[in-house]
Amino acid sequence: MVHLLIKHGAKINTCMKDGASPLFIASQNGHLRAVQTLLSHGAVVDQRRLDGATPLWIAAQMNHAAIARLLLKVGAAVDNIRRDGATPLFKACHKGHVDVVEELLKYKPCLSLLPNGESALHAASLFGHLNIVKLLLHSGADPKLKNSDGATPKELAVESKHKLVAEYLYQTLLKK
């Protein structure tokens, strides 16, 4: 269907009122073939919605790892920040999307504090995603980093009653 629309003159970078492009919508809904087709016909990979979200950001939020992989491969910026200060990595860590986090980490995203005052490790710790906490620490995230409220990832895990995450972070801090 996408091929047919393009063949008949559809403009692939035209956006909806909220700024969502066809590539954004295909990425959001997990339509890998449509994403491939749009990219091969010149879709702008980092075209932002009005809130600053990009196709990679929405693929990360929706747990579409194959689409995230493709977007990164064709040059999507790994650290594009949405207006609220969240990156694709932050959102994937918040949601617990391990496969997406693994793809993003291959492209060396920012592991320090973001404009929203948090880091990806803070998000993973707050929501109890132990596998992601381990991936982030292995990739160099700082377990001592304090967010804008002065809390460490371990403190957030304790406050949120994520005992396994808190224990893992505690053991990591003992080794440092």
Short mmCIF file of N, CA and C in Angstrom, two decimals:
data_model
loop_
_atom_site.label_atom_id
_atom_site.label_comp_id
_atom_site.label_asym_id
_atom_site.label_seq_id
_atom_site.Cartn_x
_atom_site.Cartn_y
_atom_site.Cartn_z
N MET A 1 0.82 -1.19 0.00
CA MET A 1 0.00 0.00 0.00
C MET A 1 0.87 1.27 0.00
N VAL A 2 1.93 1.26 0.81
CA VAL A 2 2.80 2.44 0.86
C VAL A 2 3.45 2.68 -0.50
N HIS A 3 3.90 1.57 -1.15
CA HIS A 3 4.48 1.71 -2.50
C HIS A 3 3.49 2.36 -3.45
N LEU A 4 2.24 1.92 -3.39
CA LEU A 4 1.21 2.44 -4.27
C LEU A 4 0.96 3.93 -4.03
N LEU A 5 0.90 4.31 -2.78
CA LEU A 5 0.69 5.73 -2.46
C LEU A 5 1.86 6.58 -2.95
N ILE A 6 3.06 6.09 -2.75
CA ILE A 6 4.25 6.84 -3.21
C ILE A 6 4.25 6.93 -4.73
N LYS A 7 3.91 5.81 -5.38
CA LYS A 7 3.88 5.77 -6.85
C LYS A 7 2.90 6.80 -7.41
N HIS A 8 1.84 7.06 -6.67
CA HIS A 8 0.83 8.01 -7.13
C HIS A 8 1.02 9.41 -6.55
N GLY A 9 2.22 9.68 -6.05
CA GLY A 9 2.57 11.05 -5.69
C GLY A 9 2.41 11.45 -4.24
N ALA A 10 2.18 10.50 -3.36
CA ALA A 10 2.07 10.86 -1.94
C ALA A 10 3.38 11.49 -1.46
N LYS A 11 3.27 12.54 -0.69
CA LYS A 11 4.45 13.22 -0.16
C LYS A 11 4.82 12.56 1.16
N ILE A 12 5.98 11.92 1.19
CA ILE A 12 6.32 11.06 2.33
C ILE A 12 6.75 11.82 3.57
N ASN A 13 7.01 13.11 3.46
CA ASN A 13 7.41 13.87 4.64
C ASN A 13 6.35 14.86 5.10
N THR A 14 5.14 14.76 4.54
CA THR A 14 4.04 15.62 4.98
C THR A 14 3.58 15.15 6.35
N CYS A 15 3.30 16.11 7.22
CA CYS A 15 2.96 15.78 8.61
C CYS A 15 1.50 16.06 8.94
N MET A 16 1.03 15.38 9.96
CA MET A 16 -0.29 15.64 10.52
C MET A 16 -0.22 16.91 11.37
N LYS A 17 -1.34 17.33 11.93
CA LYS A 17 -1.37 18.56 12.73
C LYS A 17 -0.43 18.52 13.93
N ASP A 18 -0.21 17.33 14.48
CA ASP A 18 0.70 17.21 15.64
C ASP A 18 2.15 17.05 15.22
N GLY A 19 2.40 17.11 13.91
CA GLY A 19 3.76 17.00 13.41
C GLY A 19 4.20 15.59 13.09
N ALA A 20 3.33 14.61 13.29
CA ALA A 20 3.70 13.22 13.02
C ALA A 20 3.78 12.97 11.52
N SER A 21 4.92 12.46 11.10
CA SER A 21 5.14 12.12 9.70
C SER A 21 4.69 10.68 9.44
N PRO A 22 4.57 10.28 8.18
CA PRO A 22 4.27 8.88 7.90
C PRO A 22 5.31 7.93 8.52
N LEU A 23 6.58 8.33 8.53
CA LEU A 23 7.61 7.49 9.15
C LEU A 23 7.37 7.37 10.65
N PHE A 24 6.99 8.45 11.29
CA PHE A 24 6.69 8.43 12.72
C PHE A 24 5.54 7.46 13.00
N ILE A 25 4.48 7.56 12.22
CA ILE A 25 3.30 6.72 12.44
C ILE A 25 3.62 5.26 12.19
N ALA A 26 4.37 4.97 11.13
CA ALA A 26 4.77 3.59 10.85
C ALA A 26 5.65 3.05 11.97
N SER A 27 6.55 3.88 12.48
CA SER A 27 7.43 3.47 13.59
C SER A 27 6.62 3.23 14.86
N GLN A 28 5.66 4.07 15.11
CA GLN A 28 4.81 3.95 16.29
C GLN A 28 4.00 2.65 16.29
N ASN A 29 3.56 2.26 15.12
CA ASN A 29 2.66 1.12 15.01
C ASN A 29 3.36 -0.19 14.65
N GLY A 30 4.68 -0.15 14.56
CA GLY A 30 5.44 -1.37 14.34
C GLY A 30 5.41 -1.92 12.93
N HIS A 31 5.20 -1.05 11.95
CA HIS A 31 5.12 -1.49 10.56
C HIS A 31 6.50 -1.42 9.90
N LEU A 32 7.29 -2.46 10.11
CA LEU A 32 8.67 -2.48 9.64
C LEU A 32 8.77 -2.29 8.13
N ARG A 33 7.96 -2.99 7.36
CA ARG A 33 8.04 -2.86 5.89
C ARG A 33 7.72 -1.44 5.44
N ALA A 34 6.74 -0.83 6.07
CA ALA A 34 6.41 0.55 5.72
C ALA A 34 7.57 1.48 6.06
N VAL A 35 8.21 1.26 7.21
CA VAL A 35 9.38 2.05 7.59
C VAL A 35 10.48 1.89 6.56
N GLN A 36 10.75 0.64 6.15
CA GLN A 36 11.78 0.39 5.14
C GLN A 36 11.47 1.11 3.84
N THR A 37 10.22 1.02 3.40
CA THR A 37 9.81 1.66 2.15
C THR A 37 9.94 3.18 2.24
N LEU A 38 9.46 3.75 3.31
CA LEU A 38 9.54 5.20 3.47
C LEU A 38 10.99 5.68 3.50
N LEU A 39 11.83 4.96 4.21
CA LEU A 39 13.25 5.35 4.26
C LEU A 39 13.90 5.23 2.89
N SER A 40 13.57 4.19 2.15
CA SER A 40 14.19 4.00 0.84
C SER A 40 13.72 5.06 -0.17
N HIS A 41 12.64 5.74 0.14
CA HIS A 41 12.13 6.80 -0.73
C HIS A 41 12.42 8.20 -0.17
N GLY A 42 13.31 8.29 0.80
CA GLY A 42 13.77 9.59 1.25
C GLY A 42 13.08 10.20 2.45
N ALA A 43 12.39 9.40 3.23
CA ALA A 43 11.78 9.95 4.45
C ALA A 43 12.87 10.51 5.36
N VAL A 44 12.57 11.62 6.01
CA VAL A 44 13.52 12.25 6.93
C VAL A 44 13.53 11.45 8.22
N VAL A 45 14.67 10.84 8.53
CA VAL A 45 14.75 9.89 9.64
C VAL A 45 14.53 10.53 11.01
N ASP A 46 14.94 11.77 11.18
CA ASP A 46 14.82 12.43 12.49
C ASP A 46 13.77 13.54 12.50
N GLN A 47 12.80 13.47 11.60
CA GLN A 47 11.74 14.49 11.58
C GLN A 47 10.97 14.42 12.90
N ARG A 48 10.84 15.57 13.54
CA ARG A 48 10.24 15.63 14.88
C ARG A 48 8.74 15.96 14.83
N ARG A 49 8.04 15.35 15.76
CA ARG A 49 6.66 15.74 16.02
C ARG A 49 6.72 17.06 16.81
N LEU A 50 5.61 17.73 17.00
CA LEU A 50 5.61 19.03 17.69
C LEU A 50 6.18 18.95 19.10
N ASP A 51 6.04 17.81 19.76
CA ASP A 51 6.59 17.65 21.12
C ASP A 51 8.06 17.25 21.11
N GLY A 52 8.65 17.18 19.92
CA GLY A 52 10.07 16.86 19.80
C GLY A 52 10.36 15.39 19.61
N ALA A 53 9.35 14.54 19.71
CA ALA A 53 9.58 13.09 19.55
C ALA A 53 9.92 12.77 18.09
N THR A 54 10.84 11.84 17.92
CA THR A 54 11.26 11.39 16.60
C THR A 54 10.75 9.96 16.36
N PRO A 55 10.87 9.46 15.13
CA PRO A 55 10.50 8.06 14.89
C PRO A 55 11.26 7.09 15.81
N LEU A 56 12.54 7.34 16.07
CA LEU A 56 13.29 6.46 16.97
C LEU A 56 12.73 6.55 18.39
N TRP A 57 12.39 7.73 18.84
CA TRP A 57 11.84 7.90 20.19
C TRP A 57 10.56 7.09 20.35
N ILE A 58 9.67 7.18 19.36
CA ILE A 58 8.39 6.47 19.48
C ILE A 58 8.60 4.97 19.33
N ALA A 59 9.54 4.54 18.49
CA ALA A 59 9.83 3.11 18.38
C ALA A 59 10.35 2.58 19.71
N ALA A 60 11.16 3.37 20.39
CA ALA A 60 11.68 2.97 21.70
C ALA A 60 10.56 2.87 22.72
N GLN A 61 9.66 3.83 22.73
CA GLN A 61 8.55 3.81 23.67
C GLN A 61 7.63 2.61 23.43
N MET A 62 7.42 2.27 22.17
CA MET A 62 6.46 1.22 21.83
C MET A 62 7.09 -0.17 21.76
N ASN A 63 8.38 -0.27 22.06
CA ASN A 63 9.10 -1.56 22.10
C ASN A 63 9.21 -2.22 20.72
N HIS A 64 9.51 -1.42 19.72
CA HIS A 64 9.71 -1.94 18.37
C HIS A 64 11.22 -1.98 18.08
N ALA A 65 11.88 -3.02 18.59
CA ALA A 65 13.34 -3.11 18.50
C ALA A 65 13.84 -3.20 17.07
N ALA A 66 13.15 -3.94 16.21
CA ALA A 66 13.60 -4.07 14.82
C ALA A 66 13.55 -2.71 14.11
N ILE A 67 12.54 -1.94 14.40
CA ILE A 67 12.44 -0.61 13.80
C ILE A 67 13.51 0.31 14.37
N ALA A 68 13.73 0.25 15.66
CA ALA A 68 14.80 1.05 16.27
C ALA A 68 16.15 0.69 15.64
N ARG A 69 16.40 -0.60 15.46
CA ARG A 69 17.65 -1.06 14.85
C ARG A 69 17.82 -0.46 13.46
N LEU A 70 16.76 -0.52 12.65
CA LEU A 70 16.81 0.01 11.30
C LEU A 70 17.03 1.53 11.30
N LEU A 71 16.29 2.23 12.12
CA LEU A 71 16.44 3.69 12.17
C LEU A 71 17.85 4.10 12.58
N LEU A 72 18.40 3.40 13.55
CA LEU A 72 19.77 3.68 13.98
C LEU A 72 20.76 3.38 12.86
N LYS A 73 20.53 2.28 12.16
CA LYS A 73 21.43 1.87 11.08
C LYS A 73 21.49 2.92 9.96
N VAL A 74 20.36 3.58 9.71
CA VAL A 74 20.34 4.58 8.64
C VAL A 74 20.67 5.99 9.14
N GLY A 75 21.06 6.10 10.41
CA GLY A 75 21.58 7.37 10.90
C GLY A 75 20.71 8.16 11.85
N ALA A 76 19.68 7.57 12.41
CA ALA A 76 18.87 8.29 13.39
C ALA A 76 19.75 8.69 14.57
N ALA A 77 19.56 9.89 15.06
CA ALA A 77 20.34 10.39 16.20
C ALA A 77 19.87 9.69 17.47
N VAL A 78 20.78 9.00 18.12
CA VAL A 78 20.44 8.20 19.30
C VAL A 78 20.00 9.05 20.48
N ASP A 79 20.46 10.28 20.55
CA ASP A 79 20.18 11.12 21.72
C ASP A 79 19.23 12.29 21.46
N ASN A 80 18.41 12.20 20.42
CA ASN A 80 17.42 13.26 20.23
C ASN A 80 16.54 13.35 21.47
N ILE A 81 16.33 14.55 21.93
CA ILE A 81 15.59 14.77 23.18
C ILE A 81 14.21 15.35 22.89
N ARG A 82 13.21 14.71 23.46
CA ARG A 82 11.85 15.23 23.36
C ARG A 82 11.75 16.47 24.24
N ARG A 83 10.73 17.26 24.02
CA ARG A 83 10.58 18.52 24.75
C ARG A 83 10.58 18.34 26.27
N ASP A 84 10.14 17.18 26.75
CA ASP A 84 10.12 16.93 28.20
C ASP A 84 11.48 16.48 28.75
N GLY A 85 12.50 16.42 27.87
CA GLY A 85 13.84 16.08 28.30
C GLY A 85 14.20 14.61 28.20
N ALA A 86 13.32 13.79 27.66
CA ALA A 86 13.56 12.35 27.58
C ALA A 86 14.13 11.95 26.22
N THR A 87 15.11 11.06 26.26
CA THR A 87 15.69 10.49 25.04
C THR A 87 15.04 9.13 24.76
N PRO A 88 15.32 8.54 23.58
CA PRO A 88 14.82 7.19 23.33
C PRO A 88 15.29 6.19 24.39
N LEU A 89 16.55 6.29 24.81
CA LEU A 89 17.06 5.37 25.83
C LEU A 89 16.31 5.55 27.15
N PHE A 90 16.11 6.78 27.55
CA PHE A 90 15.39 7.04 28.80
C PHE A 90 14.00 6.40 28.75
N LYS A 91 13.30 6.60 27.64
CA LYS A 91 11.94 6.07 27.53
C LYS A 91 11.95 4.55 27.51
N ALA A 92 12.88 3.93 26.80
CA ALA A 92 12.95 2.46 26.78
C ALA A 92 13.28 1.91 28.16
N CYS A 93 14.14 2.60 28.90
CA CYS A 93 14.48 2.18 30.26
C CYS A 93 13.29 2.33 31.19
N HIS A 94 12.58 3.42 31.06
CA HIS A 94 11.37 3.67 31.86
C HIS A 94 10.33 2.58 31.63
N LYS A 95 10.15 2.19 30.37
CA LYS A 95 9.13 1.21 30.02
C LYS A 95 9.59 -0.24 30.22
N GLY A 96 10.89 -0.45 30.36
CA GLY A 96 11.40 -1.81 30.56
C GLY A 96 11.61 -2.60 29.28
N HIS A 97 11.88 -1.92 28.19
CA HIS A 97 12.04 -2.57 26.89
C HIS A 97 13.50 -2.98 26.65
N VAL A 98 13.86 -4.15 27.15
CA VAL A 98 15.25 -4.62 27.13
C VAL A 98 15.82 -4.68 25.72
N ASP A 99 15.08 -5.24 24.76
CA ASP A 99 15.60 -5.38 23.40
C ASP A 99 15.92 -4.03 22.78
N VAL A 100 15.08 -3.05 23.02
CA VAL A 100 15.33 -1.71 22.49
C VAL A 100 16.54 -1.10 23.18
N VAL A 101 16.64 -1.26 24.48
CA VAL A 101 17.79 -0.74 25.23
C VAL A 101 19.09 -1.32 24.66
N GLU A 102 19.10 -2.62 24.40
CA GLU A 102 20.30 -3.26 23.83
C GLU A 102 20.68 -2.63 22.50
N GLU A 103 19.70 -2.36 21.65
CA GLU A 103 19.98 -1.73 20.35
C GLU A 103 20.54 -0.32 20.54
N LEU A 104 19.92 0.45 21.40
CA LEU A 104 20.36 1.83 21.62
C LEU A 104 21.76 1.90 22.21
N LEU A 105 22.07 0.99 23.12
CA LEU A 105 23.40 1.00 23.75
C LEU A 105 24.53 0.75 22.76
N LYS A 106 24.25 0.10 21.65
CA LYS A 106 25.26 -0.13 20.60
C LYS A 106 25.74 1.19 19.99
N TYR A 107 24.95 2.25 20.15
CA TYR A 107 25.25 3.55 19.54
C TYR A 107 25.73 4.59 20.56
N LYS A 108 26.15 4.13 21.72
CA LYS A 108 26.76 4.97 22.75
C LYS A 108 25.91 6.20 23.12
N PRO A 109 24.70 5.98 23.59
CA PRO A 109 23.86 7.12 24.00
C PRO A 109 24.34 7.75 25.30
N CYS A 110 23.81 8.91 25.58
CA CYS A 110 24.12 9.62 26.82
C CYS A 110 23.63 8.81 28.01
N LEU A 111 24.53 8.56 28.97
CA LEU A 111 24.18 7.84 30.19
C LEU A 111 24.17 8.77 31.40
N SER A 112 24.44 10.05 31.18
CA SER A 112 24.47 11.00 32.29
C SER A 112 23.10 11.66 32.45
N LEU A 113 23.05 12.71 33.25
CA LEU A 113 21.77 13.40 33.47
C LEU A 113 21.28 14.05 32.19
N LEU A 114 19.98 13.98 32.00
CA LEU A 114 19.32 14.58 30.86
C LEU A 114 18.66 15.89 31.29
N PRO A 115 18.17 16.67 30.34
CA PRO A 115 17.49 17.92 30.72
C PRO A 115 16.30 17.73 31.66
N ASN A 116 15.75 16.52 31.72
CA ASN A 116 14.63 16.28 32.64
C ASN A 116 15.11 16.02 34.07
N GLY A 117 16.43 16.08 34.29
CA GLY A 117 16.98 15.92 35.63
C GLY A 117 17.18 14.49 36.07
N GLU A 118 17.01 13.56 35.15
CA GLU A 118 17.16 12.14 35.45
C GLU A 118 18.13 11.52 34.45
N SER A 119 18.53 10.29 34.70
CA SER A 119 19.31 9.52 33.74
C SER A 119 18.53 8.25 33.41
N ALA A 120 18.99 7.54 32.40
CA ALA A 120 18.36 6.27 32.05
C ALA A 120 18.44 5.29 33.22
N LEU A 121 19.55 5.31 33.95
CA LEU A 121 19.70 4.42 35.11
C LEU A 121 18.70 4.78 36.20
N HIS A 122 18.44 6.05 36.39
CA HIS A 122 17.42 6.46 37.36
C HIS A 122 16.06 5.90 36.95
N ALA A 123 15.72 6.00 35.66
CA ALA A 123 14.42 5.50 35.18
C ALA A 123 14.30 4.00 35.38
N ALA A 124 15.33 3.25 34.99
CA ALA A 124 15.28 1.79 35.14
C ALA A 124 15.20 1.39 36.61
N SER A 125 15.90 2.10 37.46
CA SER A 125 15.89 1.79 38.90
C SER A 125 14.54 2.11 39.52
N LEU A 126 14.00 3.26 39.18
CA LEU A 126 12.71 3.69 39.73
C LEU A 126 11.59 2.71 39.40
N PHE A 127 11.66 2.12 38.20
CA PHE A 127 10.59 1.22 37.77
C PHE A 127 10.94 -0.25 37.92
N GLY A 128 12.09 -0.55 38.54
CA GLY A 128 12.42 -1.92 38.90
C GLY A 128 12.85 -2.83 37.78
N HIS A 129 13.48 -2.29 36.76
CA HIS A 129 13.90 -3.10 35.61
C HIS A 129 15.35 -3.56 35.80
N LEU A 130 15.52 -4.64 36.54
CA LEU A 130 16.85 -5.12 36.92
C LEU A 130 17.73 -5.45 35.71
N ASN A 131 17.18 -6.14 34.71
CA ASN A 131 18.00 -6.48 33.54
C ASN A 131 18.54 -5.24 32.85
N ILE A 132 17.74 -4.20 32.81
CA ILE A 132 18.18 -2.96 32.19
C ILE A 132 19.20 -2.25 33.06
N VAL A 133 19.00 -2.27 34.36
CA VAL A 133 19.99 -1.70 35.28
C VAL A 133 21.35 -2.36 35.03
N LYS A 134 21.37 -3.68 34.91
CA LYS A 134 22.62 -4.41 34.65
C LYS A 134 23.25 -3.98 33.33
N LEU A 135 22.43 -3.88 32.28
CA LEU A 135 22.95 -3.45 30.97
C LEU A 135 23.56 -2.05 31.04
N LEU A 136 22.87 -1.15 31.71
CA LEU A 136 23.36 0.23 31.81
C LEU A 136 24.67 0.31 32.59
N LEU A 137 24.74 -0.41 33.69
CA LEU A 137 25.98 -0.41 34.48
C LEU A 137 27.13 -1.01 33.68
N HIS A 138 26.85 -2.08 32.96
CA HIS A 138 27.88 -2.71 32.11
C HIS A 138 28.35 -1.75 31.01
N SER A 139 27.47 -0.86 30.60
CA SER A 139 27.80 0.11 29.55
C SER A 139 28.43 1.39 30.09
N GLY A 140 28.60 1.46 31.40
CA GLY A 140 29.30 2.60 31.97
C GLY A 140 28.46 3.61 32.72
N ALA A 141 27.18 3.33 32.94
CA ALA A 141 26.35 4.26 33.72
C ALA A 141 26.89 4.37 35.14
N ASP A 142 26.80 5.55 35.70
CA ASP A 142 27.35 5.84 37.02
C ASP A 142 26.30 5.58 38.11
N PRO A 143 26.50 4.56 38.95
CA PRO A 143 25.52 4.26 40.00
C PRO A 143 25.49 5.32 41.11
N LYS A 144 26.49 6.20 41.13
CA LYS A 144 26.54 7.25 42.16
C LYS A 144 25.89 8.56 41.70
N LEU A 145 25.51 8.62 40.43
CA LEU A 145 24.96 9.84 39.86
C LEU A 145 23.66 10.23 40.57
N LYS A 146 23.57 11.50 40.96
CA LYS A 146 22.37 12.00 41.63
C LYS A 146 21.49 12.74 40.62
N ASN A 147 20.20 12.54 40.73
CA ASN A 147 19.27 13.25 39.86
C ASN A 147 19.08 14.68 40.36
N SER A 148 18.20 15.42 39.72
CA SER A 148 18.02 16.83 40.09
C SER A 148 17.44 17.01 41.49
N ASP A 149 16.87 15.95 42.05
CA ASP A 149 16.37 15.99 43.43
C ASP A 149 17.41 15.48 44.43
N GLY A 150 18.59 15.13 43.94
CA GLY A 150 19.65 14.65 44.81
C GLY A 150 19.61 13.17 45.13
N ALA A 151 18.79 12.40 44.42
CA ALA A 151 18.65 10.97 44.69
C ALA A 151 19.51 10.14 43.74
N THR A 152 20.09 9.08 44.26
CA THR A 152 20.84 8.12 43.44
C THR A 152 19.86 7.07 42.91
N PRO A 153 20.28 6.30 41.90
CA PRO A 153 19.44 5.20 41.42
C PRO A 153 19.06 4.22 42.54
N LYS A 154 20.01 3.90 43.42
CA LYS A 154 19.71 2.98 44.52
C LYS A 154 18.62 3.55 45.42
N GLU A 155 18.71 4.83 45.73
CA GLU A 155 17.70 5.45 46.59
C GLU A 155 16.31 5.41 45.94
N LEU A 156 16.26 5.61 44.63
CA LEU A 156 14.98 5.52 43.93
C LEU A 156 14.42 4.10 43.98
N ALA A 157 15.30 3.12 43.81
CA ALA A 157 14.86 1.72 43.88
C ALA A 157 14.32 1.39 45.26
N VAL A 158 14.99 1.87 46.30
CA VAL A 158 14.53 1.63 47.68
C VAL A 158 13.17 2.29 47.89
N GLU A 159 13.05 3.56 47.51
CA GLU A 159 11.79 4.29 47.68
C GLU A 159 10.63 3.62 46.95
N SER A 160 10.94 3.02 45.80
CA SER A 160 9.91 2.38 44.98
C SER A 160 9.69 0.91 45.34
N LYS A 161 10.42 0.46 46.36
CA LYS A 161 10.29 -0.91 46.86
C LYS A 161 10.69 -1.98 45.82
N HIS A 162 11.74 -1.66 45.08
CA HIS A 162 12.30 -2.62 44.13
C HIS A 162 13.57 -3.20 44.77
N LYS A 163 13.35 -4.17 45.64
CA LYS A 163 14.41 -4.71 46.49
C LYS A 163 15.57 -5.30 45.69
N LEU A 164 15.28 -6.08 44.65
CA LEU A 164 16.35 -6.71 43.88
C LEU A 164 17.24 -5.67 43.19
N VAL A 165 16.61 -4.64 42.66
CA VAL A 165 17.37 -3.56 42.01
C VAL A 165 18.21 -2.83 43.05
N ALA A 166 17.62 -2.51 44.18
CA ALA A 166 18.35 -1.81 45.24
C ALA A 166 19.53 -2.64 45.72
N GLU A 167 19.33 -3.93 45.92
CA GLU A 167 20.42 -4.81 46.36
C GLU A 167 21.53 -4.89 45.32
N TYR A 168 21.16 -4.99 44.05
CA TYR A 168 22.16 -5.07 42.99
C TYR A 168 22.98 -3.78 42.94
N LEU A 169 22.32 -2.65 43.02
CA LEU A 169 23.03 -1.37 43.01
C LEU A 169 23.93 -1.23 44.23
N TYR A 170 23.46 -1.69 45.38
CA TYR A 170 24.26 -1.65 46.60
C TYR A 170 25.53 -2.49 46.42
N GLN A 171 25.38 -3.69 45.89
CA GLN A 171 26.54 -4.57 45.66
C GLN A 171 27.50 -3.94 44.64
N THR A 172 26.96 -3.30 43.64
CA THR A 172 27.79 -2.63 42.64
C THR A 172 28.60 -1.51 43.28
N LEU A 173 27.96 -0.75 44.14
CA LEU A 173 28.66 0.35 44.82
C LEU A 173 29.75 -0.17 45.75
N LEU A 174 29.54 -1.32 46.37
CA LEU A 174 30.56 -1.90 47.24
C LEU A 174 31.82 -2.28 46.46
N LYS A 175 31.64 -2.68 45.22
CA LYS A 175 32.77 -3.11 44.38
C LYS A 175 33.59 -1.94 43.86
N LYS A 176 33.03 -0.75 43.89
CA LYS A 176 33.72 0.42 43.31
C LYS A 176 34.68 1.04 44.29
#
